[in-house]
Short mmCIF file of N, CA, C and O in Angstrom, two decimals:
data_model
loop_
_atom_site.label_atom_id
_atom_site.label_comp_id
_atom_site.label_asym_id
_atom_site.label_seq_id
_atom_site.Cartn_x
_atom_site.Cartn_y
_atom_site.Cartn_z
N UNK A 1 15.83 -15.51 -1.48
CA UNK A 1 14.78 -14.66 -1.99
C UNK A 1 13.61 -15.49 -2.48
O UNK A 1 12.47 -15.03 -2.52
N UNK A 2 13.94 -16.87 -2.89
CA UNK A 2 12.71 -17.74 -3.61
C UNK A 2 11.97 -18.33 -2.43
O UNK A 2 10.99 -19.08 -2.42
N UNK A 3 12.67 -17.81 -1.42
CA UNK A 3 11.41 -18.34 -0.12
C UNK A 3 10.72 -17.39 0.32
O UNK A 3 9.65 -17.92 0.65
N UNK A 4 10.65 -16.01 0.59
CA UNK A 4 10.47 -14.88 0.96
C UNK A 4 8.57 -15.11 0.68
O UNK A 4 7.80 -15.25 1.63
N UNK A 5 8.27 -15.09 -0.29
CA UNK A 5 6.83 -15.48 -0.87
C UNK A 5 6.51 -17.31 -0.85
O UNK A 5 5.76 -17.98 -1.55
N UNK A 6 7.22 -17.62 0.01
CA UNK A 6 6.40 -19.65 0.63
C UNK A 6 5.55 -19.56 1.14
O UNK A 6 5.54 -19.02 2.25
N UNK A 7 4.15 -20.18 0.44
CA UNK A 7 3.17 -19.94 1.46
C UNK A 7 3.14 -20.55 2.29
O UNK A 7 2.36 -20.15 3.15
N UNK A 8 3.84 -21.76 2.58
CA UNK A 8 3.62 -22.18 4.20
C UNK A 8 4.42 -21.73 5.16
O UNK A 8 4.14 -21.74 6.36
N UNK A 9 5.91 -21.14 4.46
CA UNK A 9 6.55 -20.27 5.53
C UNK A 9 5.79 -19.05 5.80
O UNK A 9 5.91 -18.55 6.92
N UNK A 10 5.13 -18.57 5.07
CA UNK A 10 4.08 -17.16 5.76
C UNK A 10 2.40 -17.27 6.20
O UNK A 10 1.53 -16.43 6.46
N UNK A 11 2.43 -18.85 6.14
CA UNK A 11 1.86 -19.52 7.17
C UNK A 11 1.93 -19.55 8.28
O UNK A 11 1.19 -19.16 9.19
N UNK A 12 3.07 -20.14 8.24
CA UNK A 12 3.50 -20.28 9.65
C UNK A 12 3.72 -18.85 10.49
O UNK A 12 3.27 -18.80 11.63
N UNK A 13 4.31 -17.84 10.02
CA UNK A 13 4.68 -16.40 10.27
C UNK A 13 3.14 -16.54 10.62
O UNK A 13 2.75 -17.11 11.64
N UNK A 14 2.49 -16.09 9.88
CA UNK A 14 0.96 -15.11 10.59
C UNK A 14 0.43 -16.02 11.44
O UNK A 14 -0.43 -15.51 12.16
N UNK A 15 0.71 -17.69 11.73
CA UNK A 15 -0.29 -18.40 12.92
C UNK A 15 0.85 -17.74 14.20
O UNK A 15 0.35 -17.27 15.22
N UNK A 16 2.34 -17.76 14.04
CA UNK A 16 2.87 -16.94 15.03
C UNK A 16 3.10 -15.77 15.33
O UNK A 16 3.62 -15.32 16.35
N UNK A 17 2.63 -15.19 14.32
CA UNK A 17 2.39 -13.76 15.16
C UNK A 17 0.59 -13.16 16.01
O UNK A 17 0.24 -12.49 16.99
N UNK A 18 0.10 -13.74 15.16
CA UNK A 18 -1.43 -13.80 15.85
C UNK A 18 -1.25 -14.95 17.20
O UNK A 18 -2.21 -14.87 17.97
N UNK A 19 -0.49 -15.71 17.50
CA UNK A 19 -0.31 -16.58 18.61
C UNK A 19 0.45 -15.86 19.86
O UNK A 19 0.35 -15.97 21.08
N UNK A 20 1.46 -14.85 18.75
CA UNK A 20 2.45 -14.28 20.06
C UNK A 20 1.80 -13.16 20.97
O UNK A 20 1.64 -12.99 22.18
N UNK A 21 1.47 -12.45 19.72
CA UNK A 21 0.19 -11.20 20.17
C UNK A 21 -0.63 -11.64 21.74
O UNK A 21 -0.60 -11.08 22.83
N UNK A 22 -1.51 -13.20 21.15
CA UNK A 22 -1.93 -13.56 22.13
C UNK A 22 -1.53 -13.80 23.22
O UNK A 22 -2.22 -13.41 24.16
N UNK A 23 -0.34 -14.51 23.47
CA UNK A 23 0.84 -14.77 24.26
C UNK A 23 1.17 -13.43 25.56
O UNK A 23 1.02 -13.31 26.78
N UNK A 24 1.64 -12.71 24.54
CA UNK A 24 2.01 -11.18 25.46
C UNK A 24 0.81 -10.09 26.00
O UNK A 24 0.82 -9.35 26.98
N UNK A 25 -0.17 -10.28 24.99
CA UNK A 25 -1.56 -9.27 26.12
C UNK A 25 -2.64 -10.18 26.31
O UNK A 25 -3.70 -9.74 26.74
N UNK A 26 -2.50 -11.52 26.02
CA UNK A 26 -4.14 -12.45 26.38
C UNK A 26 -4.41 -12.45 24.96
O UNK A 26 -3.72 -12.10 24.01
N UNK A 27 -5.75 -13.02 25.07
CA UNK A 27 -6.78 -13.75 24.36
C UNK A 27 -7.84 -12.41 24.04
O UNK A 27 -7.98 -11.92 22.92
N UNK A 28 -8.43 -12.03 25.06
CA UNK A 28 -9.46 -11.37 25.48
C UNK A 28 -9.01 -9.86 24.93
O UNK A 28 -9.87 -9.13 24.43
N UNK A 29 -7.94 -9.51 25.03
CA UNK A 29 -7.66 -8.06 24.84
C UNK A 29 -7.00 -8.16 23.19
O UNK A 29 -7.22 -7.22 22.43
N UNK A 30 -6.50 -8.88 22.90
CA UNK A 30 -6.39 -9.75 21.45
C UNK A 30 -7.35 -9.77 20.88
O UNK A 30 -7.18 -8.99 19.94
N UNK A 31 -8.62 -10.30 20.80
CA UNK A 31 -9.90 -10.28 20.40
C UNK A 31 -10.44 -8.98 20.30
O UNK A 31 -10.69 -8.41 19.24
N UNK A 32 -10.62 -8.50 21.53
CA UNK A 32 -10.65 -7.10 21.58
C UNK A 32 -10.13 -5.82 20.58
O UNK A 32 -10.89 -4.97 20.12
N UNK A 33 -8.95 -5.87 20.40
CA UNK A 33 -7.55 -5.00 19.36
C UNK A 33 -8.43 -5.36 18.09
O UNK A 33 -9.11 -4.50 17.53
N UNK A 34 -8.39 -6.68 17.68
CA UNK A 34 -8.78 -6.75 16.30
C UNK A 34 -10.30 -6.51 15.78
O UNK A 34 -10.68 -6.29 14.63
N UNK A 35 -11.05 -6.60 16.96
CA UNK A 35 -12.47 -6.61 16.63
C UNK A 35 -13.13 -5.46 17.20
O UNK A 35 -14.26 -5.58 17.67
N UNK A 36 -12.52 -4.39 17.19
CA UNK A 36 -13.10 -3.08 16.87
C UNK A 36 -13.88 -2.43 16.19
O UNK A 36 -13.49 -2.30 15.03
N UNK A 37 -15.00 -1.89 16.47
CA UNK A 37 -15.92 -1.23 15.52
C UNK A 37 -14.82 -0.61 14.59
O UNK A 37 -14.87 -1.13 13.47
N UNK A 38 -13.75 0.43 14.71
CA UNK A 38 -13.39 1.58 13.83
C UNK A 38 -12.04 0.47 13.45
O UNK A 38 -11.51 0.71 12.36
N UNK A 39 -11.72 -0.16 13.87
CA UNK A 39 -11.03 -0.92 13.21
C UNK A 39 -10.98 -2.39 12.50
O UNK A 39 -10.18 -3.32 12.42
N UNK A 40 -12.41 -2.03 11.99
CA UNK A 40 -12.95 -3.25 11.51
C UNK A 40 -12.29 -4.02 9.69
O UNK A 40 -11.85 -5.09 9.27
N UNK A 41 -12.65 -2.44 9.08
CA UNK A 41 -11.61 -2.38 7.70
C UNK A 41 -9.93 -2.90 8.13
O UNK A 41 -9.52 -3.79 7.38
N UNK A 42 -9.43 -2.66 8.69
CA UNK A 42 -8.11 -3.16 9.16
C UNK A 42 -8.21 -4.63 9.60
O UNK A 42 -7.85 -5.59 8.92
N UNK A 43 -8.68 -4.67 10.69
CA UNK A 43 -9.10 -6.25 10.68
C UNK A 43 -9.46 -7.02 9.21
O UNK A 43 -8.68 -7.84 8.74
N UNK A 44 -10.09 -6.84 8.89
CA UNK A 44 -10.83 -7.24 7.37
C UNK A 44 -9.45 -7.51 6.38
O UNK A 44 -9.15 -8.65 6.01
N UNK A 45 -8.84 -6.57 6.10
CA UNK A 45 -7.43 -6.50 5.18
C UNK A 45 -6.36 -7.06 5.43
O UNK A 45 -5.56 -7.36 4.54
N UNK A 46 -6.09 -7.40 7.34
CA UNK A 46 -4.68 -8.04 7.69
C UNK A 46 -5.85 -9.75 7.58
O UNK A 46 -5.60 -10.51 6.64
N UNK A 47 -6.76 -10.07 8.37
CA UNK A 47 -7.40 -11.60 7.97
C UNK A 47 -7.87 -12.19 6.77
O UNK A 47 -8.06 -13.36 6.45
N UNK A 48 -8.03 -11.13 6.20
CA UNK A 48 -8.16 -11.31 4.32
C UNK A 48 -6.82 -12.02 3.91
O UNK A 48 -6.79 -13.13 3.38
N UNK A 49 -5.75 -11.27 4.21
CA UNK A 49 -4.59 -11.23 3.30
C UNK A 49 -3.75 -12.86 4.01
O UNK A 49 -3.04 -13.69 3.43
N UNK A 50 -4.28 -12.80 5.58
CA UNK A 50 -3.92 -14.35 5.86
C UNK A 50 -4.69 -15.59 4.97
O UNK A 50 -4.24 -16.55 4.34
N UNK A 51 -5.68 -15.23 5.15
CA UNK A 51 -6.63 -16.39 4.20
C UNK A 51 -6.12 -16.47 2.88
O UNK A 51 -5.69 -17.56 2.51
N UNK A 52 -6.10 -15.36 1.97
CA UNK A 52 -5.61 -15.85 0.93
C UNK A 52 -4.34 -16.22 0.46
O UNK A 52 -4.21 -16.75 -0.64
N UNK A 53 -3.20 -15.93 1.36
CA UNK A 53 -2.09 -16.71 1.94
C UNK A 53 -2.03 -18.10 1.84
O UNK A 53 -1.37 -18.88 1.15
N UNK A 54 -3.01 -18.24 2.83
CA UNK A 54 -3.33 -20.02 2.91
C UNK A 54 -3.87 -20.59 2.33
O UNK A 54 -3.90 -21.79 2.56
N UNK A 55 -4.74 -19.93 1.04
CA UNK A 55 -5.34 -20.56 -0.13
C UNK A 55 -4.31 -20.45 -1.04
O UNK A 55 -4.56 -21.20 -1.99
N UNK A 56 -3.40 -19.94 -1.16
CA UNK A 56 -2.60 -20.30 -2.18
C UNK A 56 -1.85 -18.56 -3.05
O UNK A 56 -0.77 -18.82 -3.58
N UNK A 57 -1.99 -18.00 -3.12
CA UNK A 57 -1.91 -16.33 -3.60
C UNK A 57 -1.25 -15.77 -2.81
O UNK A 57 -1.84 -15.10 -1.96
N UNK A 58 0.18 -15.85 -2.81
CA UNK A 58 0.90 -15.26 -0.72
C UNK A 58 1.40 -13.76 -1.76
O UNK A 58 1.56 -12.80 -1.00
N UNK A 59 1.60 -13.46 -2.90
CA UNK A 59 2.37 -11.95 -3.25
C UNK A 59 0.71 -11.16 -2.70
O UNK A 59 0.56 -10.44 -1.71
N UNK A 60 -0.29 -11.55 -3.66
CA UNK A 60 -1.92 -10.56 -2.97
C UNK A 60 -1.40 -10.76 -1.71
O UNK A 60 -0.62 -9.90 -1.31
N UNK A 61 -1.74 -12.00 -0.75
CA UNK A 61 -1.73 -12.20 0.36
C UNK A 61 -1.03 -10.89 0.99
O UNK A 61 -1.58 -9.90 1.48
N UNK A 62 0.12 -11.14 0.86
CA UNK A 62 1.11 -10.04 1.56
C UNK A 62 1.07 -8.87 1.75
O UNK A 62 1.28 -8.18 2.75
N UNK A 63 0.61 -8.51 0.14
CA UNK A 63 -0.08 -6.73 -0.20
C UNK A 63 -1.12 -6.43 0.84
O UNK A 63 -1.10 -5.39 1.50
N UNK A 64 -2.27 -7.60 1.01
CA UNK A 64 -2.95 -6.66 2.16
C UNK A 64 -2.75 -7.03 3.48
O UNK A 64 -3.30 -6.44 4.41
N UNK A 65 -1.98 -8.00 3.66
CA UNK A 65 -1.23 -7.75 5.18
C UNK A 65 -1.55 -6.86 5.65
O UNK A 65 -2.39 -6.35 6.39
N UNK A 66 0.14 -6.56 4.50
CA UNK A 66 1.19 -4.96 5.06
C UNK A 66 -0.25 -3.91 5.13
O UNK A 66 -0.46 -3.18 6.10
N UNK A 67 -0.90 -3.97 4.30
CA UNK A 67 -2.03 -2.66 4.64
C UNK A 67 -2.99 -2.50 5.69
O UNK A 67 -3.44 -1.51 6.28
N UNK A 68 -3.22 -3.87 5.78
CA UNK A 68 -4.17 -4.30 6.90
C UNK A 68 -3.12 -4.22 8.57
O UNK A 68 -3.65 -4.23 9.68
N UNK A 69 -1.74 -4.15 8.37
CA UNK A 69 -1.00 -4.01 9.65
C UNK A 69 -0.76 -2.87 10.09
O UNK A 69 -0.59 -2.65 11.29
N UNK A 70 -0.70 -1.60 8.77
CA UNK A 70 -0.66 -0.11 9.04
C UNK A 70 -1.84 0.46 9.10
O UNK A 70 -1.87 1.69 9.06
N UNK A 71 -2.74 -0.09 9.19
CA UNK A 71 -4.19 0.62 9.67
C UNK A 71 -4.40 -0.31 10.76
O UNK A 71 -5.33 -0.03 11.51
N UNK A 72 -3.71 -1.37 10.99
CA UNK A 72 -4.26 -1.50 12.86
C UNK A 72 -3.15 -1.19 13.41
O UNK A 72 -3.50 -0.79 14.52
N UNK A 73 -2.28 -1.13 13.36
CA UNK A 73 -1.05 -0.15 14.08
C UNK A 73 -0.20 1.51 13.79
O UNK A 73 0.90 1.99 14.04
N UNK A 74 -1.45 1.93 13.11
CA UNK A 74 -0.73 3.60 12.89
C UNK A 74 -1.46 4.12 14.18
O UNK A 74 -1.25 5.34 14.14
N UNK A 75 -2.06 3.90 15.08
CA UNK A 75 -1.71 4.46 16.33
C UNK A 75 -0.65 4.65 17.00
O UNK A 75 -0.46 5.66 17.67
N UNK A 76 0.22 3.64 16.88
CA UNK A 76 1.27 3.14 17.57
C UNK A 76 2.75 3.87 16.64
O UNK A 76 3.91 3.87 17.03
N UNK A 77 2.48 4.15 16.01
CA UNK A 77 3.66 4.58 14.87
C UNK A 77 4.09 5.99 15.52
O UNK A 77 5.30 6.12 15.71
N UNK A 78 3.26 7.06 15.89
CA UNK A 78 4.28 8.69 16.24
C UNK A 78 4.49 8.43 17.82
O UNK A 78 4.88 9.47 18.35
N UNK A 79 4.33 7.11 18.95
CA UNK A 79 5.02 6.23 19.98
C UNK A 79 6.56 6.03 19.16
O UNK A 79 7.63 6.59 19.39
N UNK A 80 6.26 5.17 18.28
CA UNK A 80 7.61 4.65 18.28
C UNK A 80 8.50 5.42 17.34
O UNK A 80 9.52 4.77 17.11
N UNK A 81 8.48 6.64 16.69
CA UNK A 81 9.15 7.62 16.05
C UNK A 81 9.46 8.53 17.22
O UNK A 81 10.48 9.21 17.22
N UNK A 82 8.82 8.55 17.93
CA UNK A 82 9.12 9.74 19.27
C UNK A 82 10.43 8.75 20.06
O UNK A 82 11.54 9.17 20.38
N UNK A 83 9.96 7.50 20.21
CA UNK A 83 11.14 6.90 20.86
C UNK A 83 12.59 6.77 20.30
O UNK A 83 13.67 6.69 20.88
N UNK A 84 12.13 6.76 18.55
CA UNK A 84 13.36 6.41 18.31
C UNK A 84 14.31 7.16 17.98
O UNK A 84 15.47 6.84 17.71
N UNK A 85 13.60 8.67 18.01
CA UNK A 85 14.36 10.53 17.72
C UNK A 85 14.90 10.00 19.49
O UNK A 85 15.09 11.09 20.02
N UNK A 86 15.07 9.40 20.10
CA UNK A 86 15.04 9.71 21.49
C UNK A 86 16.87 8.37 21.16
O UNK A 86 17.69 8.36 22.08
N UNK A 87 17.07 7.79 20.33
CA UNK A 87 18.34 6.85 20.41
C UNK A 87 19.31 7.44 19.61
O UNK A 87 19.08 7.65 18.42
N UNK A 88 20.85 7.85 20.35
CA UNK A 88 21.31 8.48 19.92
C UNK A 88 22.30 8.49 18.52
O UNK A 88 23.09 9.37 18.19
N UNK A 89 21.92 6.91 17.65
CA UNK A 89 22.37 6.98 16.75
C UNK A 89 21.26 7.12 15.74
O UNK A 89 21.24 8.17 15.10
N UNK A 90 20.31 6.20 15.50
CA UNK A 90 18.96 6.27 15.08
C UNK A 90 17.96 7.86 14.83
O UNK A 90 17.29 8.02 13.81
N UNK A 91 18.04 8.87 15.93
CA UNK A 91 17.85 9.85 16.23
C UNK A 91 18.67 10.85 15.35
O UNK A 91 18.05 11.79 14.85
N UNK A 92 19.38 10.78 15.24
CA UNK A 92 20.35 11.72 14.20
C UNK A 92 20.35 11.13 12.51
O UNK A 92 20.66 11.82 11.54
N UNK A 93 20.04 10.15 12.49
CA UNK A 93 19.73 9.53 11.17
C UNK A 93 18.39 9.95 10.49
O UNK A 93 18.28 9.87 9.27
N UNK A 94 17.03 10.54 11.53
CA UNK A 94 15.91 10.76 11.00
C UNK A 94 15.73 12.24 11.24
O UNK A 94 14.63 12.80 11.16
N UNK A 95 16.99 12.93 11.56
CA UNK A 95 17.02 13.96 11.33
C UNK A 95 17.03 14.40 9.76
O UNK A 95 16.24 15.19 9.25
N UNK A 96 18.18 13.64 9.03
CA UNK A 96 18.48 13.72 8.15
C UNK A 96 17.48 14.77 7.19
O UNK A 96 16.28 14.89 7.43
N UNK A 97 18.27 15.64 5.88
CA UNK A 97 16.90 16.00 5.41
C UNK A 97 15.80 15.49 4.50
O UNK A 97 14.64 15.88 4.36
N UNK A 98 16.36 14.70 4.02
CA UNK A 98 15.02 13.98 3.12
C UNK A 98 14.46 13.09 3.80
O UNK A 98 13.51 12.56 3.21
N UNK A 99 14.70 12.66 4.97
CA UNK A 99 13.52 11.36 5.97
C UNK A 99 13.18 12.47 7.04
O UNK A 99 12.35 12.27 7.93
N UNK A 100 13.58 13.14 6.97
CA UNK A 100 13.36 13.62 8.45
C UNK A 100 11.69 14.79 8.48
O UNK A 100 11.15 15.34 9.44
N UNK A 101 11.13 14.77 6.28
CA UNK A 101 9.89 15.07 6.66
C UNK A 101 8.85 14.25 6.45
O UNK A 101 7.69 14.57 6.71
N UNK A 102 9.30 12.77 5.78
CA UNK A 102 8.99 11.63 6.18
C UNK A 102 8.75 11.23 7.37
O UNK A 102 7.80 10.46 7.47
N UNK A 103 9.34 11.53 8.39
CA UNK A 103 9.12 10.81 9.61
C UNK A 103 8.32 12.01 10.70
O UNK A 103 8.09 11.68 11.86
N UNK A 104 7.98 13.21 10.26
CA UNK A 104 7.51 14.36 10.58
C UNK A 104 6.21 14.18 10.50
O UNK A 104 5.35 14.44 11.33
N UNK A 105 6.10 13.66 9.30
CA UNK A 105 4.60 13.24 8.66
C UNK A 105 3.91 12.01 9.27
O UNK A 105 2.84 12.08 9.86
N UNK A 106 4.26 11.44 9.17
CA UNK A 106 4.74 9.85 10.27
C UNK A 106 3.95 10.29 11.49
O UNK A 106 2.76 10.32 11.78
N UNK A 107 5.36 10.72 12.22
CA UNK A 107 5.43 10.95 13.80
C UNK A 107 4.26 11.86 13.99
O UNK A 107 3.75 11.52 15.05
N UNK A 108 3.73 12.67 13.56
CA UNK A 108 2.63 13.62 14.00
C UNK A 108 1.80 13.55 13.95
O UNK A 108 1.08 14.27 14.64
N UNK A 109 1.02 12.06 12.58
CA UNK A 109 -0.82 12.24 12.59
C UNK A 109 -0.94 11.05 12.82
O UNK A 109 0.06 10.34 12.69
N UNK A 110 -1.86 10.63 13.11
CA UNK A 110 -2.94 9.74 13.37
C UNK A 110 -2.75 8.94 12.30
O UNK A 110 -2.16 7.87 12.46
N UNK A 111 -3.24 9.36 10.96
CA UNK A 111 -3.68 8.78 9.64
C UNK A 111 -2.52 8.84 8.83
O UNK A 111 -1.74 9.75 8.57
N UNK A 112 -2.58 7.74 8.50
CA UNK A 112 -1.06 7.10 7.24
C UNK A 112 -1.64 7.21 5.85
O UNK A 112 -0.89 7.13 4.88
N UNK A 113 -3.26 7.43 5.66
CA UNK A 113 -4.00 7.17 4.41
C UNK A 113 -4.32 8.73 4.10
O UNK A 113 -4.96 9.04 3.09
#
């Protein structure tokens, strides 16, 4: 747990995940994803939260990651809730009734904010 917040282990994490990204769709379409007019605030909050990571502050750091990662990927979020009502153990678990209007809420809009 006393490593969980290392800033050079979550160093290293965000140069490889911004590397892998690149890796699996390019450079160009990478650049592209993050440097969006409407997703510019998101950009701003996940490269914020790397920088101040690497200056030294990784608990802030982290806080706006995670925020800066759900505003450039809540497109992608009622994709992967639709897929995962679709696995037949997983799928019966988000039925459940107290997640299941959690993941209703989730799976159906656009906006997480």
């Amino acid at each position: 747990m006393m490593l969980f917040f290392d800033k050079a282990l979550l160093a290293i994490g965000n140069i490889l995940f911004v590397s892998g990204l690149s890796f699996v769709i390019g450079l160009e379409r990478t650049f592209r994803f993050f440097f969006q007019r409407h997703k510019a605030k998101a950009t701003g909050f996940f490269l914020g939260g790397v920088f101040v990571v690497l200056i030294g502050w990784p608990i802030i750091g982290v806080v706006l990651e995670i925020y800066g990662f759900f505003l450039l990927f809540r497109g992608f979020f009622p994709v992967a809730v639709g897929f995962i009502r679709r696995v037949p153990v997983l799928g019966s678990l988000l039925s459940l009734p107290g997640i299941s209007s959690l993941v209703d809420k989730i799976g159906e809009s656009n906006t997480m904010v």
